[in-house]
Short mmCIF file of C-alpha atoms and ligand atoms in Angstrom, two decimals:
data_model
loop_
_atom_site.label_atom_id
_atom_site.label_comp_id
_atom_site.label_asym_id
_atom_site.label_seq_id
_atom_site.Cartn_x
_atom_site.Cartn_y
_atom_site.Cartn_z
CA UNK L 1 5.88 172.60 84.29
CA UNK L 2 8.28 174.73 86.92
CA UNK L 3 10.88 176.81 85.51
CA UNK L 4 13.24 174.39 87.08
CA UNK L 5 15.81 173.01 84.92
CA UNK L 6 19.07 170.82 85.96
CA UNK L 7 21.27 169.29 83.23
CA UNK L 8 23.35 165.90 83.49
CA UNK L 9 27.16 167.13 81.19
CA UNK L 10 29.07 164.01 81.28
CA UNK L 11 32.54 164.02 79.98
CA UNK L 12 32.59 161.17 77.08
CA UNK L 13 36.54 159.98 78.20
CA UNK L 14 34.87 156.72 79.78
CA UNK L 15 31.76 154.80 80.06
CA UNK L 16 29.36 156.00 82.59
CA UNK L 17 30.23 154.70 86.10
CA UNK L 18 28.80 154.33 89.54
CA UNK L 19 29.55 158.33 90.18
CA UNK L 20 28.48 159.71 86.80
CA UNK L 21 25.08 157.64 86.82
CA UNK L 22 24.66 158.77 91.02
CA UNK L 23 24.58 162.53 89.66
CA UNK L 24 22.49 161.87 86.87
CA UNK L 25 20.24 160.33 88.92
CA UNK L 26 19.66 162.79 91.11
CA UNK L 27 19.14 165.63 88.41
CA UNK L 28 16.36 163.20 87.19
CA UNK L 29 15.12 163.07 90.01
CA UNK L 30 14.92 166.45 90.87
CA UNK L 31 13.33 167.56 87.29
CA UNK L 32 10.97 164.95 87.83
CA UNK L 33 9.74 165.86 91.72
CA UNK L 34 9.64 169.62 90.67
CA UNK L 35 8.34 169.06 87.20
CA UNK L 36 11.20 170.74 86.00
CA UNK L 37 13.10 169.70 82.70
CA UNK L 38 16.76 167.61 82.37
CA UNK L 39 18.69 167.97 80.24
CA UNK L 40 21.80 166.19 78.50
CA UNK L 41 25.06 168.11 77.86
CA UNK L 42 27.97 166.29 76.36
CA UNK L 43 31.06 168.17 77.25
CA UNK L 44 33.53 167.23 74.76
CA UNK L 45 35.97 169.97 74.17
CA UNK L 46 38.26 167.75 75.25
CA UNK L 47 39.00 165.64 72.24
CA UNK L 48 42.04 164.46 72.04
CA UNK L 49 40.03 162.02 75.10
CA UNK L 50 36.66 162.34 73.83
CA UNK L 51 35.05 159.70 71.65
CA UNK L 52 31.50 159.30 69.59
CA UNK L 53 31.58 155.71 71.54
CA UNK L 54 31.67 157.12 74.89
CA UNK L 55 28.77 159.20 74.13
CA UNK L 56 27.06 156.43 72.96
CA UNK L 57 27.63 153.98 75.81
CA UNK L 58 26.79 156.98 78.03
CA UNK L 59 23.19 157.43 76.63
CA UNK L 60 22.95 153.65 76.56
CA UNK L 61 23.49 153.37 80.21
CA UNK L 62 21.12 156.19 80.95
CA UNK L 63 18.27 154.66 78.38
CA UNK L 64 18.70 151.23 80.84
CA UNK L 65 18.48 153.25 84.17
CA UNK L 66 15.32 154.91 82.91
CA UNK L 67 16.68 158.39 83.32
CA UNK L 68 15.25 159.87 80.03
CA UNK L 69 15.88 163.54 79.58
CA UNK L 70 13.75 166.35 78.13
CA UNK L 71 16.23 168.19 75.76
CA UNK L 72 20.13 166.83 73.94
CA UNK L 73 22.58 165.45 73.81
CA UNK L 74 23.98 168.77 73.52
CA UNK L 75 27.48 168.31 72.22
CA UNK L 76 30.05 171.85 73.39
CA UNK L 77 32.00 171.05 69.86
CA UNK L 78 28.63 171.94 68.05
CA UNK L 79 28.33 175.49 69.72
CA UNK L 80 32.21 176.46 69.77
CA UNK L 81 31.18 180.24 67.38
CA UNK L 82 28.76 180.58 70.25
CA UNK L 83 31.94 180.58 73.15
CA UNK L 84 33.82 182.63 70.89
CA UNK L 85 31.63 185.24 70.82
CA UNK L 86 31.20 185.15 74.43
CA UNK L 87 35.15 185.45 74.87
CA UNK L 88 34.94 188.66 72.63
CA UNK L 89 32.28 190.25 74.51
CA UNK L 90 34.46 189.71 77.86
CA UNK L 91 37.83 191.21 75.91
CA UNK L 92 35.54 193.94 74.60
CA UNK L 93 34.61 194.88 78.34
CA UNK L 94 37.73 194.58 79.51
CA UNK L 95 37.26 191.65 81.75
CA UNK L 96 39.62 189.30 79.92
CA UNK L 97 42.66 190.00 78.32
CA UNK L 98 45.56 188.27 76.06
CA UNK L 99 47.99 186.26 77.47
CA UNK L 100 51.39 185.89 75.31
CA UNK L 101 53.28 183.72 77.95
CA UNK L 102 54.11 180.25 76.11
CA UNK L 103 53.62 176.97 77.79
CA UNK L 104 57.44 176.51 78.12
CA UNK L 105 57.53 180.06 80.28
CA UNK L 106 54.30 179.30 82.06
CA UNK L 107 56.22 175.70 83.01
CA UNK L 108 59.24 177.29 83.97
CA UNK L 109 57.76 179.88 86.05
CA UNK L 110 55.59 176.74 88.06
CA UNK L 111 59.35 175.15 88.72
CA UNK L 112 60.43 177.83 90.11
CA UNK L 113 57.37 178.97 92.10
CA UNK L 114 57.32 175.64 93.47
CA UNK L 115 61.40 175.34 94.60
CA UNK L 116 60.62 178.67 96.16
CA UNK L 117 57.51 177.03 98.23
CA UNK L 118 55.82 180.21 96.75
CA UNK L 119 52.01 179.78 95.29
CA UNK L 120 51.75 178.14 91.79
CA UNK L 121 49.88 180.79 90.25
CA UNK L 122 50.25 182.37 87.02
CA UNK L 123 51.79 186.10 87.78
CA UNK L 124 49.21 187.68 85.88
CA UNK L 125 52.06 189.77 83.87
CA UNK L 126 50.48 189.91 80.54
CA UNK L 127 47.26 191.49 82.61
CA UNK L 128 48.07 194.94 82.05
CA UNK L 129 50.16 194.67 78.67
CA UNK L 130 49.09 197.03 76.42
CA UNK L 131 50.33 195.27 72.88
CA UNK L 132 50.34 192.16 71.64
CA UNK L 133 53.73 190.00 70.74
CA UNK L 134 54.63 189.91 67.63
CA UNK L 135 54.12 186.47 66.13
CA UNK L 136 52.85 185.07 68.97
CA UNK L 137 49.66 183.81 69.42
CA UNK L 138 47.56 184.28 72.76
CA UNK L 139 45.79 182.63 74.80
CA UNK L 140 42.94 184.33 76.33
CA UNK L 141 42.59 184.65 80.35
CA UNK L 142 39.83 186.01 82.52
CA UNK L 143 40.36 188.69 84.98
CA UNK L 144 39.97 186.85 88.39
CA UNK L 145 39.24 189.70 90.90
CA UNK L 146 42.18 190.70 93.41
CA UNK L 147 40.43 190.50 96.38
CA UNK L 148 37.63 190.20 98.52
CA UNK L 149 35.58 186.61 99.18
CA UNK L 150 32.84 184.57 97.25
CA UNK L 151 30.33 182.81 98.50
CA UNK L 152 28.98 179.90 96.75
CA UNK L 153 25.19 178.58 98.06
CA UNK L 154 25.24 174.90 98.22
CA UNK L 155 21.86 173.30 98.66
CA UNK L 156 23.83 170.40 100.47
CA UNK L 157 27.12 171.94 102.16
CA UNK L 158 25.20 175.26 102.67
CA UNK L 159 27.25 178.23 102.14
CA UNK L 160 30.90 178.10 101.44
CA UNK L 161 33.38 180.96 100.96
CA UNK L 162 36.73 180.81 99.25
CA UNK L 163 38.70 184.03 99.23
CA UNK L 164 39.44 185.42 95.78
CA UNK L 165 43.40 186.09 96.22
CA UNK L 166 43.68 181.91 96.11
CA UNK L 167 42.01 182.30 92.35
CA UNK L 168 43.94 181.97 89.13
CA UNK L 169 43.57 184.27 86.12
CA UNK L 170 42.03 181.48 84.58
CA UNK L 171 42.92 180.75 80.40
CA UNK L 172 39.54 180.55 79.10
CA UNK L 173 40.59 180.14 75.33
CA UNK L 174 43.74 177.99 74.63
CA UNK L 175 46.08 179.56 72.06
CA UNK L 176 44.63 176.99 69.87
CA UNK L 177 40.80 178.92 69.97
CA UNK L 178 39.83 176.08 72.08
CA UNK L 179 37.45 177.42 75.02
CA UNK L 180 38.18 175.85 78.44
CA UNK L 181 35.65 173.82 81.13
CA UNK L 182 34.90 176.53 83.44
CA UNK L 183 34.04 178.73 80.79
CA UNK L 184 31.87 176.77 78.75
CA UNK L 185 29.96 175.55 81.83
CA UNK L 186 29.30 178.84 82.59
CA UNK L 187 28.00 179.68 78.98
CA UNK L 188 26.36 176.66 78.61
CA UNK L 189 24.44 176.93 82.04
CA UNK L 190 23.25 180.38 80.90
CA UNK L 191 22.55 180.03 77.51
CA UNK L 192 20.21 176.78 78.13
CA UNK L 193 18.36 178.39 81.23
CA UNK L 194 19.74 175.83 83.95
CA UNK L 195 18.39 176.60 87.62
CA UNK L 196 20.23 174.16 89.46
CA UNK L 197 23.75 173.03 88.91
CA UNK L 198 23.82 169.30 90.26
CA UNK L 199 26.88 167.70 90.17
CA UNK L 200 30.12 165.83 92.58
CA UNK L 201 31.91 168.00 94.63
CA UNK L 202 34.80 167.37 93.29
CA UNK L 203 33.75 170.69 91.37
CA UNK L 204 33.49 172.16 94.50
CA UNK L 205 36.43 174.26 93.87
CA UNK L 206 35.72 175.45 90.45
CA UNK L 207 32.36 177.08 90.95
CA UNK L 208 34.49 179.97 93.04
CA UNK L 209 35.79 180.33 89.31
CA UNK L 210 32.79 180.15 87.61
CA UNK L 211 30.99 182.40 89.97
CA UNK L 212 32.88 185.41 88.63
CA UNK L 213 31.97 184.77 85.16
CA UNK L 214 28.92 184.72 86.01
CA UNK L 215 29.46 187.92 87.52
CA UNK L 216 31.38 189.44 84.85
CA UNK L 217 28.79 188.53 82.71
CA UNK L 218 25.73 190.18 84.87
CA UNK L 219 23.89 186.79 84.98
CA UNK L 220 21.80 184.94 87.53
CA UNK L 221 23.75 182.71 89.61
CA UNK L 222 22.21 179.37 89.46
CA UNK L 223 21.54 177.25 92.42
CA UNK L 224 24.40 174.74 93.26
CA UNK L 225 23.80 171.27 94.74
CA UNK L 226 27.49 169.66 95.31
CA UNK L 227 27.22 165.62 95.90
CA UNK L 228 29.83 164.28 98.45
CA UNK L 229 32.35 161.34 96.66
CA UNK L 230 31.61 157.64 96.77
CA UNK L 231 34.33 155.87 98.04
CA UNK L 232 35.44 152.28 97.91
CA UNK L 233 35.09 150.14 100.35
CA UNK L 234 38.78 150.94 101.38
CA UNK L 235 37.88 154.58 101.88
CA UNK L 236 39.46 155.58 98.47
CA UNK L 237 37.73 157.39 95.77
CA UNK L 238 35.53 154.96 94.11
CA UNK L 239 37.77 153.70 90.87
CA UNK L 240 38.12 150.24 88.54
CA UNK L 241 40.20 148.87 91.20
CA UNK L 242 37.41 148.49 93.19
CA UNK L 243 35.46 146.57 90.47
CA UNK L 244 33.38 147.18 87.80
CA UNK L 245 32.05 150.59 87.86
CA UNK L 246 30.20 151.45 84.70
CA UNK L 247 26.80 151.25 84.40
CA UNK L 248 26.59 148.91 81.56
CA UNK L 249 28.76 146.21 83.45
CA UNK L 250 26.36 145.73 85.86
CA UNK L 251 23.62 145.34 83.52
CA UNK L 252 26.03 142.30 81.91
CA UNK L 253 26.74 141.29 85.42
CA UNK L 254 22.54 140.51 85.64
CA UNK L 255 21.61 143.77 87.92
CA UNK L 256 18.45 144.88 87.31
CA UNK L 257 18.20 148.85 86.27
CA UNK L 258 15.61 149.23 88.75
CA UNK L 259 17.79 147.70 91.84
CA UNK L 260 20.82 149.83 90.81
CA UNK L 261 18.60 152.86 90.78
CA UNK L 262 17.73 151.72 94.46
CA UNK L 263 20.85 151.21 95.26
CA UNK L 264 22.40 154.63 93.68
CA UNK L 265 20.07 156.74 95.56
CA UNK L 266 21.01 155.55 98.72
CA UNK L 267 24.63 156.85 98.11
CA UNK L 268 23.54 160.56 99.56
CA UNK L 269 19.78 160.25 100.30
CA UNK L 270 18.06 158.99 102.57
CA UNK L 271 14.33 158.81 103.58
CA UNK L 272 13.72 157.13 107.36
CA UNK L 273 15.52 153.65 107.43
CA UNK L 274 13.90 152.57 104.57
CA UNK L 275 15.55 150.55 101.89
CA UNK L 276 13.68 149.79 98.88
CA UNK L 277 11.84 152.66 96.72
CA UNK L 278 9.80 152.19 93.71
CA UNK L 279 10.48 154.55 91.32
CA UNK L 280 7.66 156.62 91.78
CA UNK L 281 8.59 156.85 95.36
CA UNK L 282 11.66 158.22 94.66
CA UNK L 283 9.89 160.91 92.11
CA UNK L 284 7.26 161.90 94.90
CA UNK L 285 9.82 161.62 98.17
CA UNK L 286 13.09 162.78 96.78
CA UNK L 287 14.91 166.25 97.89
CA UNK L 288 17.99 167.85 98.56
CA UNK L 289 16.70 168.53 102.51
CA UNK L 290 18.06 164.55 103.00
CA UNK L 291 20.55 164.27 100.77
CA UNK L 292 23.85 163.95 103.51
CA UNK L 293 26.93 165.59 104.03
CA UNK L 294 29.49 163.02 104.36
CA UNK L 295 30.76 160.86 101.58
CA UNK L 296 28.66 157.63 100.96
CA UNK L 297 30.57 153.72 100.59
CA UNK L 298 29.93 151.67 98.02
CA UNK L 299 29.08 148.17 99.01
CA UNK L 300 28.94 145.66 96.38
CA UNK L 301 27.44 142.87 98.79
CA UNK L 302 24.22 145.36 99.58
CA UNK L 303 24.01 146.19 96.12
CA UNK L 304 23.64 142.51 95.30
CA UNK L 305 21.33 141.89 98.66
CA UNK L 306 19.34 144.57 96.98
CA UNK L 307 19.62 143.04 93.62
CA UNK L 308 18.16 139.81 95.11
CA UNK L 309 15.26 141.47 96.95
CA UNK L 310 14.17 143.14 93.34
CA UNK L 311 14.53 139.64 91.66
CA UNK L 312 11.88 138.09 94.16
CA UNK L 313 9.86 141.57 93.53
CA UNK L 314 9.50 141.38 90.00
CA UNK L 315 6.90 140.21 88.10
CA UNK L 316 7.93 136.48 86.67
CA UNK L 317 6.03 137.75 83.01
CA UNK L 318 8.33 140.78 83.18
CA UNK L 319 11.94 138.74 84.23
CA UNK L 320 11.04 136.21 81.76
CA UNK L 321 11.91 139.07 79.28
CA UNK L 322 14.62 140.63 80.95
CA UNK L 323 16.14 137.18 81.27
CA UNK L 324 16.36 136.50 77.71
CA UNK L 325 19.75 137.66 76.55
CA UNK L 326 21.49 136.19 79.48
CA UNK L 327 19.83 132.56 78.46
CA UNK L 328 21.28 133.52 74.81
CA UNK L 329 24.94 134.01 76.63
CA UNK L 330 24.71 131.06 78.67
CA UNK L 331 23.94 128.85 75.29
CA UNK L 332 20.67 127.68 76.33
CA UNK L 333 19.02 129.50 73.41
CA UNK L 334 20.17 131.32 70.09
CA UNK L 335 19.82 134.73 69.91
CA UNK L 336 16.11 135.03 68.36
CA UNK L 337 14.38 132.05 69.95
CA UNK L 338 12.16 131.97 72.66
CA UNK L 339 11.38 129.49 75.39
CA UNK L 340 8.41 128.37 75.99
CA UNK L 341 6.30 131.10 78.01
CA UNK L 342 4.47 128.83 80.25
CA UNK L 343 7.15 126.84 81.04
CA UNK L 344 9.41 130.02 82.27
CA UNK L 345 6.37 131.11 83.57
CA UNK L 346 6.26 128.10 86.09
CA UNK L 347 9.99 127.76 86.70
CA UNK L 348 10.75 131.46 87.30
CA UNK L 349 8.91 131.62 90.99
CA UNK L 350 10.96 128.41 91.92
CA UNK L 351 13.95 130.11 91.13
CA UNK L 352 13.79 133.74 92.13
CA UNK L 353 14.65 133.04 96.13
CA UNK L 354 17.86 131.19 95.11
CA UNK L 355 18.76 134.12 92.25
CA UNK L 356 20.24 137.10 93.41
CA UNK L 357 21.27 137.94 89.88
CA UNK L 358 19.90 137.44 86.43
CA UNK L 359 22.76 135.06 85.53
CA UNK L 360 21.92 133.07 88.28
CA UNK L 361 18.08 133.02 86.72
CA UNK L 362 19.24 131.66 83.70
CA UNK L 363 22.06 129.25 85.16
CA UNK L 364 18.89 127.25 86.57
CA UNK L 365 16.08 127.85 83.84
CA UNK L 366 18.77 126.18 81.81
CA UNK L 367 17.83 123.18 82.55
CA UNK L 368 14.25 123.77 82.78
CA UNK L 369 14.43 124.83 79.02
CA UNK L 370 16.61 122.70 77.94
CA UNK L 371 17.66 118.84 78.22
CA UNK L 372 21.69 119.71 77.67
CA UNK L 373 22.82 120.81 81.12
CA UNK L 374 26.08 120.26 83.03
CA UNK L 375 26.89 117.76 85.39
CA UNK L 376 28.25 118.25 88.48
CA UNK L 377 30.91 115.47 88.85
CA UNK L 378 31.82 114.90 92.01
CA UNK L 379 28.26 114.92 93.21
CA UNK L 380 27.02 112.61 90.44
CA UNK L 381 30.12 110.15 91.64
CA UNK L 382 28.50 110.67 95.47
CA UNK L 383 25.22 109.75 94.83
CA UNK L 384 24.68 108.32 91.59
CA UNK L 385 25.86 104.91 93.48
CA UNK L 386 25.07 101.78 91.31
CA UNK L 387 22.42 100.94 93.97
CA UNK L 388 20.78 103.85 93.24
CA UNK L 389 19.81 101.91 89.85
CA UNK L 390 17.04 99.87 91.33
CA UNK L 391 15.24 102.40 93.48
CA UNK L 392 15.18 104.84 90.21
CA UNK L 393 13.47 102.25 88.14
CA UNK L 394 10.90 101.73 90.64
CA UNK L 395 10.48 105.29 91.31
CA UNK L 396 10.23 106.10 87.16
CA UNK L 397 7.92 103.10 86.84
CA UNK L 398 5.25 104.82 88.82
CA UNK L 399 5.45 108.03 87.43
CA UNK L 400 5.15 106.99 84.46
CA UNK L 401 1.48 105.79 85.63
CA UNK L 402 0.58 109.17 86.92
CA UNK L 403 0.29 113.03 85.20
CA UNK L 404 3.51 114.33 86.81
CA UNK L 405 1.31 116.36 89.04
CA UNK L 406 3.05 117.71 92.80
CA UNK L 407 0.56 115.18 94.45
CA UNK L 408 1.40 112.05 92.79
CA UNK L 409 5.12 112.91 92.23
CA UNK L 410 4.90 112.70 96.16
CA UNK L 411 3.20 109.74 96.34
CA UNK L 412 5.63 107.73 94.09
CA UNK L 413 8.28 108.84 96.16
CA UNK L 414 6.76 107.42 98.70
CA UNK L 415 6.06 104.04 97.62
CA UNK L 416 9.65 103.79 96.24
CA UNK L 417 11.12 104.73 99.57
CA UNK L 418 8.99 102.54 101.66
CA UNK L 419 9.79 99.34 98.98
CA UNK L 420 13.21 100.20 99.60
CA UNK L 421 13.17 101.52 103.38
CA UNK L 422 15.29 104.45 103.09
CA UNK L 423 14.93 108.15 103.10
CA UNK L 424 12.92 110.70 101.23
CA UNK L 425 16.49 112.43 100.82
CA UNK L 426 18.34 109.16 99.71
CA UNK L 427 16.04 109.27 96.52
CA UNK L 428 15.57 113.05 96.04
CA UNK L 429 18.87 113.79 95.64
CA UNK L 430 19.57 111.58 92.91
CA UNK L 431 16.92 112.31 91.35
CA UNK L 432 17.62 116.03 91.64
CA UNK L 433 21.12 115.99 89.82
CA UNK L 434 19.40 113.65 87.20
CA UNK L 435 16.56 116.66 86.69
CA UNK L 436 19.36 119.36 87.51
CA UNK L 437 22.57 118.55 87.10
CA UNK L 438 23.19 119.50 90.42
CA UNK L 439 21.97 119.43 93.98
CA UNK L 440 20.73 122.57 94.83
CA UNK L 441 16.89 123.41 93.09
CA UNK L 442 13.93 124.04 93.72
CA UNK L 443 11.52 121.56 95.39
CA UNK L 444 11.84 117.80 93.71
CA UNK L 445 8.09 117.50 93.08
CA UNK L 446 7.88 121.18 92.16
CA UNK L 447 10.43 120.14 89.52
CA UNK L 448 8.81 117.23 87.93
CA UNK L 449 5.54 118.76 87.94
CA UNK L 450 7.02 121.42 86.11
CA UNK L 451 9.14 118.90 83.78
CA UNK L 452 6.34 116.74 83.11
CA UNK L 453 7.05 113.73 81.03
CA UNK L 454 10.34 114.84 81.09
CA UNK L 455 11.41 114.04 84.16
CA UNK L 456 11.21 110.50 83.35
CA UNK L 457 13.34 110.75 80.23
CA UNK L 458 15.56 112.13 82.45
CA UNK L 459 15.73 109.81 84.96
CA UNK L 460 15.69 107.02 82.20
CA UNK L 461 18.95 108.74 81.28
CA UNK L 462 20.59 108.99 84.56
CA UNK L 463 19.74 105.15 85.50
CA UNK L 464 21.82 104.10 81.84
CA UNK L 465 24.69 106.33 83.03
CA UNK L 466 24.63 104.51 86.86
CA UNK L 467 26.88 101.49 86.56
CA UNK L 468 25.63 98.10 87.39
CA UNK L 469 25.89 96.76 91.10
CA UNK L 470 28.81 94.22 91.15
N1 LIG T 501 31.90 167.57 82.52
C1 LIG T 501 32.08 167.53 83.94
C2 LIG T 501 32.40 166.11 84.38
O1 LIG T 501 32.15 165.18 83.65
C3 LIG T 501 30.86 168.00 84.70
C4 LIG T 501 30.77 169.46 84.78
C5 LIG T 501 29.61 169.97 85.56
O2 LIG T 501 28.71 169.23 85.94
O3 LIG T 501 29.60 171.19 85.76
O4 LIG T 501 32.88 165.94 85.46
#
């Protein structure tokens, strides 16, 4: 084991989405190439938008990716005696003070600054106060340095400076006792022994901040890894209006965890022009040397392209299981019940080049499992024609003489479209909606090798539905 050690610190306001699961991914997969540890923060300080369901569907969604982690869920609420005697160690040392300005004054003062077209920063006038205010409670701020520059090491944008006179005297305990983000981060990061802070660059601009904690402090400054945005197809920050988003969505939607993982990774890294990783891959090949600069584009069609291309990959023992609960949704079975094993067995590899999703799997091994499937109407009124009556008679009178294998489903076929001199299609695709419900499946004597017996009840059904020729 390395020393390395990244953590994944959600925010439990919202599910985990396409963004949240990209970053975890990549800690994972850096812990895992360096043989470093992971670990799960929750960071829930804010509660009035934190929830114990949020937290939940967040470790849910990481449990179905596969990204397990080493140590957590930490939760910040737990260790809130452990900030506050961080914040006294910094007012001990001088390096943060009390601030007695009320939010009203604070609000004010931003009004004004910005009619004047002056910076919106907080004057730092209860920095040198020497007493507090009577009956006022403070708030506790850090003492930003006045000037000078900071440079923050990115493993990805490489080394970025921000110049200190642009930093606020940050609050780092609300009036309340409540610790803020940056602070707790910083804690946090040093307390658990995190190498490698891993996370969207939308943080880009607080790690200036939390630099000089760490400073104040006299800690190691860990390494930083910033991950440019995904945007939507439209160029705008990735967001619900582009579609679902969280992680467990597209598990309902029929992705596979292991195609989403694919397809995640490829928003920032990239390894040659290849497209499809097996997880293992990804362990051995991953690192921050190809991880890009600009922002990546999330495109639901190559998502579901990729989504298809894991479907035909997969073992059909291992969909047969991962297919289950979407055959429960779709009615075919009831929650509890399993299909036959053989029988899914044979029907998945017809299916999996015409499935790019797991719904899709179980739309069609409905009615391999099971003898109530819809009809499609307007195709049963096209070809269903009454003098389709005769020609299925013949054709279920042979079959019934044979063992429903490929061969001899042929063969009837044949003899039933020579007696009647017409096409092999002109009797396959009536007898495809009859074994379907609807014209598109897998190859007809596939199918009613695979149906057996069945096939013929089926057809027997179909040629009582036809009506009579006038
Ligand atoms: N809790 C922050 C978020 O959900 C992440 C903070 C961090 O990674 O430093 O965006």
């Amino acid at each position: 084991m390395s020393g390395i050690k990244v953590r994944f610190a959600p925010s439990p306001t919202g599910h985990l989405h396409i963004g949240g699961a990209r970053t975890a991914l990549f800690n994972w997969l850096y812990a895992r190439n360096m043989g470093g540890k992971f670990v799960l923060r929750i960071e829930d300080t804010d509660t009035s938008r934190s929830t114990d369901e949020y937290i939940g569907s967040i470790m849910q969604g990481m449990r179905w990716l596969g990204l397990d982690w080493d140590e957590g869920p930490l939760r910040q609420t737990e260790r809130f005696d452990i900030y506050s005697g961080y914040i006294d160690r910094l007012l001990k040392e001088n390096k943060a003070y009390h601030c007695y300005c009320s939010p009203e004054e604070l609000e004010e003062r931003r009004q004004e600054a910005m009619k004047a077209g002056t910076p919106v920063r907080y004057d730092r006038r209860c920095r040198e106060r020497t007493g507090p205010v009577e009956g006022v409670v403070p708030s506790v701020r850090f003492k930003m340095p006045l000037s000078g520059n900071v440079e923050v090491a990115d493993m990805i944008k490489g080394t970025v400076t921000f110049d200190n006179g642009q930093v606020d005297d940050l609050i780092i305990q609300r009036s309340d006792g409540t610790p803020t983000y940056n602070f707790v981060v910083v804690v946090d990061d040093v307390e658990m022994g995190i190498t490698h802070i891993i996370r969207g660059d939308d943080h880009l601009n607080n790690t200036p901040k939390q630099l000089h904690i760490y400073e104040a402090f006299g800690y190691k400054v860990p390494v930083f890894a910033h991950l440019p945005m995904i945007l939507g197809p439209d160029k705008a920050r990735l967001s619900k209006r582009h579609g679902a988003t969280s992680v467990t969505a597209y598990r309902d939607e029929g992705y596979l965890a292991d195609a989403l993982i694919n397809y995640l990774v490829r928003l920032g890294w990239s390894y040659g022009d290849q497209e499809i990783f097996s997880r293992q891959e990804l362990v051995k090949l991953f690192s921050f040397a190809s991880v890009g600069k600009s922002a990546s584009i999330f495109n639901p069609d190559k998502l579901l392209w990729l989504n298809a291309e894991y479907i035909k990959s997969t073992p059909a023992d291992k969909l047969s299981e991962l297919v289950m609960p979407f055959l429960v949704k779709n009615g075919t079975i009831k929650a509890g019940d399993t299909p036959d094993k053989e029988l899914m067995l044979k029907a998945i590899p017809q299916l999996v080049e015409r499935s790019r999703t797991l719904i899709d799997l179980a739309a069609q091994l409905r009615y391999f499992i099971s003898d109530e499937y819809e009809t499609d109407e307007k195709a049963a009124r096209k070809f269903l024609r009454p003098e389709k009556k005769k020609q299925l008679v013949f054709l279920n009178e042979k079959l019934r003489s044979t063992s429903y294998s490929h061969d001899e489903a042929e063969q009837a076929f044949k003899s039933t479209t020579d007696e009647f001199g017409i096409k092999l299609k002109d009797l396959a695709q009536p007898v495809r909606i009859s074994l379907t419900g609807g014209t598109a499946s897998p190859g007809i004597f596939d199918l009613i090798e695979i149906l057996g017996p069945r096939s013929s009840d089926r057809i027997d059904r179909t040629i009582n539905e036809i009506e009579d020729p006038e």
